[in-house]
Amino acid sequence: EVQLLESGGDLVQPGGSLRLSCAASTVTFNTSPMGWVRQAPGKGLEWVSSIKGSGADPFYADSVKGRFTISRDNSKNTLYLQINRLRAEDTAVYYCATGGHDFNPFDYWGQGTLVTVSS
Amino acid sequence: EVVMTQSPAALSVSPGERLTLSCRASERVSSRLAWYQQIPGQAPRLLIYGASTRATGIPARFSGSGSGSEFTLTISSLQSEDLAIYYCQQYSSWPLTFGGGTKVEIK
């Protein structure tokens, strides 16, 4: 079974930056599309970004476009999300998940990492 | 953007009862529709994809149906461990979108 472990969440001031990581335990990582989904406290799920297994064709929600960058290092089985110019409304648990591209659902999910944006 | 609307927002059901949750898409999404279960304090879990295919390890009491823009998730006999919020999601077009969720409570 695929296991995903996110890290990098923290308390950050508005305007700050963070890099989230997601380490995956799967031998097929380099062929697996991946994505990030977030959940603000007490709210529903919001898709953030997705990327193909090759690292091509990233897509972003309008709410994060231009501030967030998704990437991956297939040699390390790791997915990243660079988040810049953080806003209070970015406060959420960020989940990484397999799938979310090439007409795939999100089939395996990590436990999430909390990003809190506050002064 | 495809808007996903779930109904009802919440419901309370007795153990053993049959439960039907609805999800409507503002545009046709073919069968590219998934259902997720989120138990309180846990990450979401994929239940159904392709509108009607159960994911690995999902009990047979969960079933999905529909295509185009109208979808349903049925739990044939509710168990206490099914207390959760259920979300639908379309993966037919960008941006990927989730419904607002249906909270299932046990009477």
GROMACS .gro file of C-alpha atoms in nm:
model
  226
    1GLU     CA    1   0.000   0.000   0.000
    2VAL     CA    2   0.116   0.352  -0.076
    3GLN     CA    3   0.214   0.566   0.223
    4LEU     CA    4   0.247   0.942   0.205
    5LEU     CA    5   0.407   1.159   0.473
    6GLU     CA    6   0.377   1.535   0.458
    7SER     CA    7   0.605   1.775   0.642
    8GLY     CA    8   0.694   2.142   0.648
    9GLY     CA    9   0.381   2.295   0.796
   10ASP     CA   10   0.438   2.577   1.041
   11LEU     CA   11   0.313   2.905   1.185
   12VAL     CA   12   0.410   3.180   0.942
   13GLN     CA   13   0.347   3.553   0.924
   14PRO     CA   14   0.142   3.697   0.638
   15GLY     CA   15   0.362   3.747   0.335
   16GLY     CA   16   0.594   3.466   0.438
   17SER     CA   17   0.694   3.148   0.258
   18LEU     CA   18   0.707   2.776   0.325
   19ARG     CA   19   0.797   2.461   0.137
   20LEU     CA   20   0.585   2.158   0.203
   21SER     CA   21   0.718   1.810   0.129
   22CYS     CA   22   0.544   1.479   0.075
   23ALA     CA   23   0.754   1.163   0.091
   24ALA     CA   24   0.599   0.865  -0.085
   25SER     CA   25   0.664   0.496  -0.037
   26THR     CA   26   0.582   0.353  -0.377
   27VAL     CA   27   0.800   0.201  -0.643
   28THR     CA   28   0.583   0.358  -0.912
   29PHE     CA   29   0.620   0.717  -0.788
   30ASN     CA   30   0.766   0.843  -1.114
   31THR     CA   31   0.456   0.734  -1.304
   32SER     CA   32   0.203   0.852  -1.046
   33PRO     CA   33   0.036   1.188  -1.085
   34MET     CA   34   0.019   1.371  -0.755
   35GLY     CA   35  -0.168   1.661  -0.605
   36TRP     CA   36  -0.227   1.883  -0.306
   37VAL     CA   37  -0.565   1.938  -0.143
   38ARG     CA   38  -0.622   2.169   0.153
   39GLN     CA   39  -0.882   2.200   0.422
   40ALA     CA   40  -0.930   2.519   0.621
   41PRO     CA   41  -1.035   2.471   0.986
   42GLY     CA   42  -1.393   2.344   0.999
   43LYS     CA   43  -1.432   2.371   0.622
   44GLY     CA   44  -1.451   2.139   0.323
   45LEU     CA   45  -1.188   2.014   0.082
   46GLU     CA   46  -1.028   2.247  -0.172
   47TRP     CA   47  -0.805   2.129  -0.456
   48VAL     CA   48  -0.481   2.329  -0.474
   49SER     CA   49  -0.252   2.187  -0.741
   50SER     CA   50  -0.166   1.875  -0.942
   51ILE     CA   51   0.126   1.750  -1.148
   52LYS     CA   52   0.195   1.458  -1.379
   53GLY     CA   53   0.428   1.173  -1.287
   54SER     CA   54   0.692   1.313  -1.520
   55GLY     CA   55   0.674   1.653  -1.352
   56ALA     CA   56   0.503   1.808  -1.653
   57ASP     CA   57   0.175   1.994  -1.683
   58PRO     CA   58   0.124   2.151  -1.340
   59PHE     CA   59  -0.220   2.298  -1.274
   60TYR     CA   60  -0.327   2.535  -0.998
   61ALA     CA   61  -0.643   2.664  -0.838
   62ASP     CA   62  -0.701   3.031  -0.919
   63SER     CA   63  -0.674   3.114  -0.548
   64VAL     CA   64  -0.306   3.010  -0.542
   65LYS     CA   65  -0.191   3.070  -0.898
   66GLY     CA   66   0.122   3.281  -0.909
   67ARG     CA   67   0.200   3.221  -0.540
   68PHE     CA   68   0.227   2.841  -0.515
   69THR     CA   69   0.455   2.611  -0.716
   70ILE     CA   70   0.422   2.235  -0.730
   71SER     CA   71   0.723   2.020  -0.816
   72ARG     CA   72   0.861   1.674  -0.759
   73ASP     CA   73   1.191   1.492  -0.732
   74ASN     CA   74   1.133   1.142  -0.862
   75SER     CA   75   1.482   1.032  -0.752
   76LYS     CA   76   1.371   1.101  -0.394
   77ASN     CA   77   1.007   0.993  -0.428
   78THR     CA   78   0.909   1.336  -0.298
   79LEU     CA   79   0.648   1.591  -0.394
   80TYR     CA   80   0.681   1.958  -0.301
   81LEU     CA   81   0.466   2.264  -0.271
   82GLN     CA   82   0.642   2.597  -0.250
   83ILE     CA   83   0.404   2.852  -0.105
   84ASN     CA   84   0.489   3.222  -0.118
   85ARG     CA   85   0.316   3.547  -0.021
   86LEU     CA   86   0.107   3.362   0.235
   87ARG     CA   87  -0.230   3.504   0.334
   88ALA     CA   88  -0.451   3.436   0.634
   89GLU     CA   89  -0.692   3.248   0.407
   90ASP     CA   90  -0.417   2.997   0.325
   91THR     CA   91  -0.443   2.864   0.680
   92ALA     CA   92  -0.533   2.498   0.640
   93VAL     CA   93  -0.426   2.138   0.665
   94TYR     CA   94  -0.248   2.053   0.340
   95TYR     CA   95  -0.284   1.697   0.218
   96CYS     CA   96  -0.082   1.536  -0.056
   97ALA     CA   97  -0.244   1.258  -0.253
   98THR     CA   98  -0.172   1.031  -0.546
   99GLY     CA   99  -0.377   1.093  -0.857
  100GLY     CA  100  -0.549   1.419  -0.940
  101HIS     CA  101  -0.424   1.440  -1.301
  102ASP     CA  102  -0.481   1.256  -1.627
  103PHE     CA  103  -0.843   1.193  -1.527
  104ASN     CA  104  -0.752   1.015  -1.204
  105PRO     CA  105  -0.918   1.057  -0.864
  106PHE     CA  106  -0.712   1.108  -0.550
  107ASP     CA  107  -0.665   0.748  -0.441
  108TYR     CA  108  -0.412   0.760  -0.155
  109TRP     CA  109  -0.384   1.046   0.094
  110GLY     CA  110  -0.131   1.152   0.353
  111GLN     CA  111  -0.226   1.261   0.704
  112GLY     CA  112  -0.171   1.626   0.627
  113THR     CA  113   0.047   1.909   0.754
  114LEU     CA  114  -0.090   2.225   0.915
  115VAL     CA  115  -0.004   2.567   0.780
  116THR     CA  116  -0.109   2.858   0.999
  117VAL     CA  117  -0.075   3.212   0.869
  118SER     CA  118  -0.097   3.468   1.147
  119SER     CA  119   0.088   3.766   1.285
  120GLU     CA  120  -1.561   2.592  -1.317
  121VAL     CA  121  -1.782   2.291  -1.246
  122VAL     CA  122  -1.976   2.354  -0.926
  123MET     CA  123  -2.054   2.043  -0.723
  124THR     CA  124  -2.363   2.061  -0.502
  125GLN     CA  125  -2.429   1.797  -0.238
  126SER     CA  126  -2.752   1.729  -0.055
  127PRO     CA  127  -2.850   1.710   0.215
  128ALA     CA  128  -2.588   1.903   0.410
  129ALA     CA  129  -2.640   1.674   0.708
  130LEU     CA  130  -2.855   1.386   0.818
  131SER     CA  131  -2.902   1.157   1.113
  132VAL     CA  132  -2.965   0.789   1.051
  133SER     CA  133  -3.011   0.482   1.271
  134PRO     CA  134  -2.768   0.189   1.242
  135GLY     CA  135  -2.885  -0.061   0.982
  136GLU     CA  136  -3.078   0.195   0.779
  137ARG     CA  137  -3.022   0.264   0.411
  138LEU     CA  138  -2.876   0.601   0.322
  139THR     CA  139  -2.865   0.787  -0.008
  140LEU     CA  140  -2.649   1.096  -0.064
  141SER     CA  141  -2.680   1.315  -0.371
  142CYS     CA  142  -2.427   1.510  -0.575
  143ARG     CA  143  -2.508   1.735  -0.868
  144ALA     CA  144  -2.260   1.887  -1.112
  145SER     CA  145  -2.328   2.220  -1.284
  146GLU     CA  146  -2.196   2.069  -1.610
  147ARG     CA  147  -2.172   1.716  -1.738
  148VAL     CA  148  -1.863   1.535  -1.603
  149SER     CA  149  -1.923   1.199  -1.772
  150SER     CA  150  -1.841   0.934  -1.510
  151ARG     CA  151  -1.538   1.119  -1.375
  152LEU     CA  152  -1.683   1.145  -1.030
  153ALA     CA  153  -1.535   1.026  -0.702
  154TRP     CA  154  -1.670   0.994  -0.349
  155TYR     CA  155  -1.455   1.033  -0.040
  156GLN     CA  156  -1.518   0.960   0.327
  157GLN     CA  157  -1.361   1.175   0.596
  158ILE     CA  158  -1.393   1.040   0.948
  159PRO     CA  159  -1.345   1.311   1.214
  160GLY     CA  160  -0.975   1.377   1.276
  161GLN     CA  161  -0.862   1.170   0.978
  162ALA     CA  162  -0.757   1.229   0.619
  163PRO     CA  163  -1.010   1.168   0.342
  164ARG     CA  164  -1.033   0.819   0.197
  165LEU     CA  165  -1.138   0.728  -0.157
  166LEU     CA  166  -1.458   0.525  -0.159
  167ILE     CA  167  -1.584   0.531  -0.517
  168TYR     CA  168  -1.433   0.640  -0.850
  169GLY     CA  169  -1.567   0.636  -1.202
  170ALA     CA  170  -1.904   0.711  -1.038
  171SER     CA  171  -1.963   0.347  -0.948
  172THR     CA  172  -1.638   0.153  -0.891
  173ARG     CA  173  -1.547   0.079  -0.531
  174ALA     CA  174  -1.189   0.154  -0.435
  175THR     CA  175  -0.964  -0.115  -0.292
  176GLY     CA  176  -1.082  -0.245   0.045
  177ILE     CA  177  -1.412  -0.056   0.049
  178PRO     CA  178  -1.700  -0.263   0.191
  179ALA     CA  179  -1.975  -0.373  -0.044
  180ARG     CA  180  -2.237  -0.173   0.151
  181PHE     CA  181  -2.104   0.137  -0.028
  182SER     CA  182  -2.222   0.184  -0.385
  183GLY     CA  183  -2.223   0.468  -0.634
  184SER     CA  184  -2.439   0.541  -0.934
  185GLY     CA  185  -2.512   0.807  -1.192
  186SER     CA  186  -2.346   0.972  -1.488
  187GLY     CA  187  -2.347   1.307  -1.658
  188SER     CA  188  -2.444   1.550  -1.385
  189GLU     CA  189  -2.645   1.355  -1.127
  190PHE     CA  190  -2.482   1.110  -0.889
  191THR     CA  191  -2.567   0.918  -0.575
  192LEU     CA  192  -2.376   0.738  -0.301
  193THR     CA  193  -2.571   0.469  -0.121
  194ILE     CA  194  -2.483   0.301   0.206
  195SER     CA  195  -2.705  -0.005   0.218
  196SER     CA  196  -2.689  -0.066   0.593
  197LEU     CA  197  -2.532   0.209   0.800
  198GLN     CA  198  -2.270   0.105   1.055
  199SER     CA  199  -2.152   0.313   1.350
  200GLU     CA  200  -1.808   0.348   1.190
  201ASP     CA  201  -1.968   0.524   0.892
  202LEU     CA  202  -2.001   0.843   1.097
  203ALA     CA  203  -1.820   1.086   0.869
  204ILE     CA  204  -1.845   1.364   0.614
  205TYR     CA  205  -1.882   1.245   0.256
  206TYR     CA  206  -1.753   1.452  -0.035
  207CYS     CA  207  -1.802   1.415  -0.408
  208GLN     CA  208  -1.541   1.542  -0.652
  209GLN     CA  209  -1.527   1.579  -1.028
  210TYR     CA  210  -1.204   1.510  -1.213
  211SER     CA  211  -1.330   1.578  -1.562
  212SER     CA  212  -1.202   1.933  -1.604
  213TRP     CA  213  -0.982   2.196  -1.442
  214PRO     CA  214  -1.010   2.319  -1.178
  215LEU     CA  215  -1.085   1.998  -0.992
  216THR     CA  216  -1.378   2.068  -0.763
  217PHE     CA  217  -1.532   1.914  -0.452
  218GLY     CA  218  -1.883   1.935  -0.320
  219GLY     CA  219  -1.947   2.095   0.016
  220GLY     CA  220  -1.993   1.760   0.185
  221THR     CA  221  -2.272   1.571   0.361
  222LYS     CA  222  -2.230   1.509   0.732
  223VAL     CA  223  -2.369   1.174   0.842
  224GLU     CA  224  -2.458   1.134   1.206
  225ILE     CA  225  -2.568   0.820   1.381
  226LYS     CA  226  -2.896   0.833   1.576
   0.00000   0.00000   0.00000
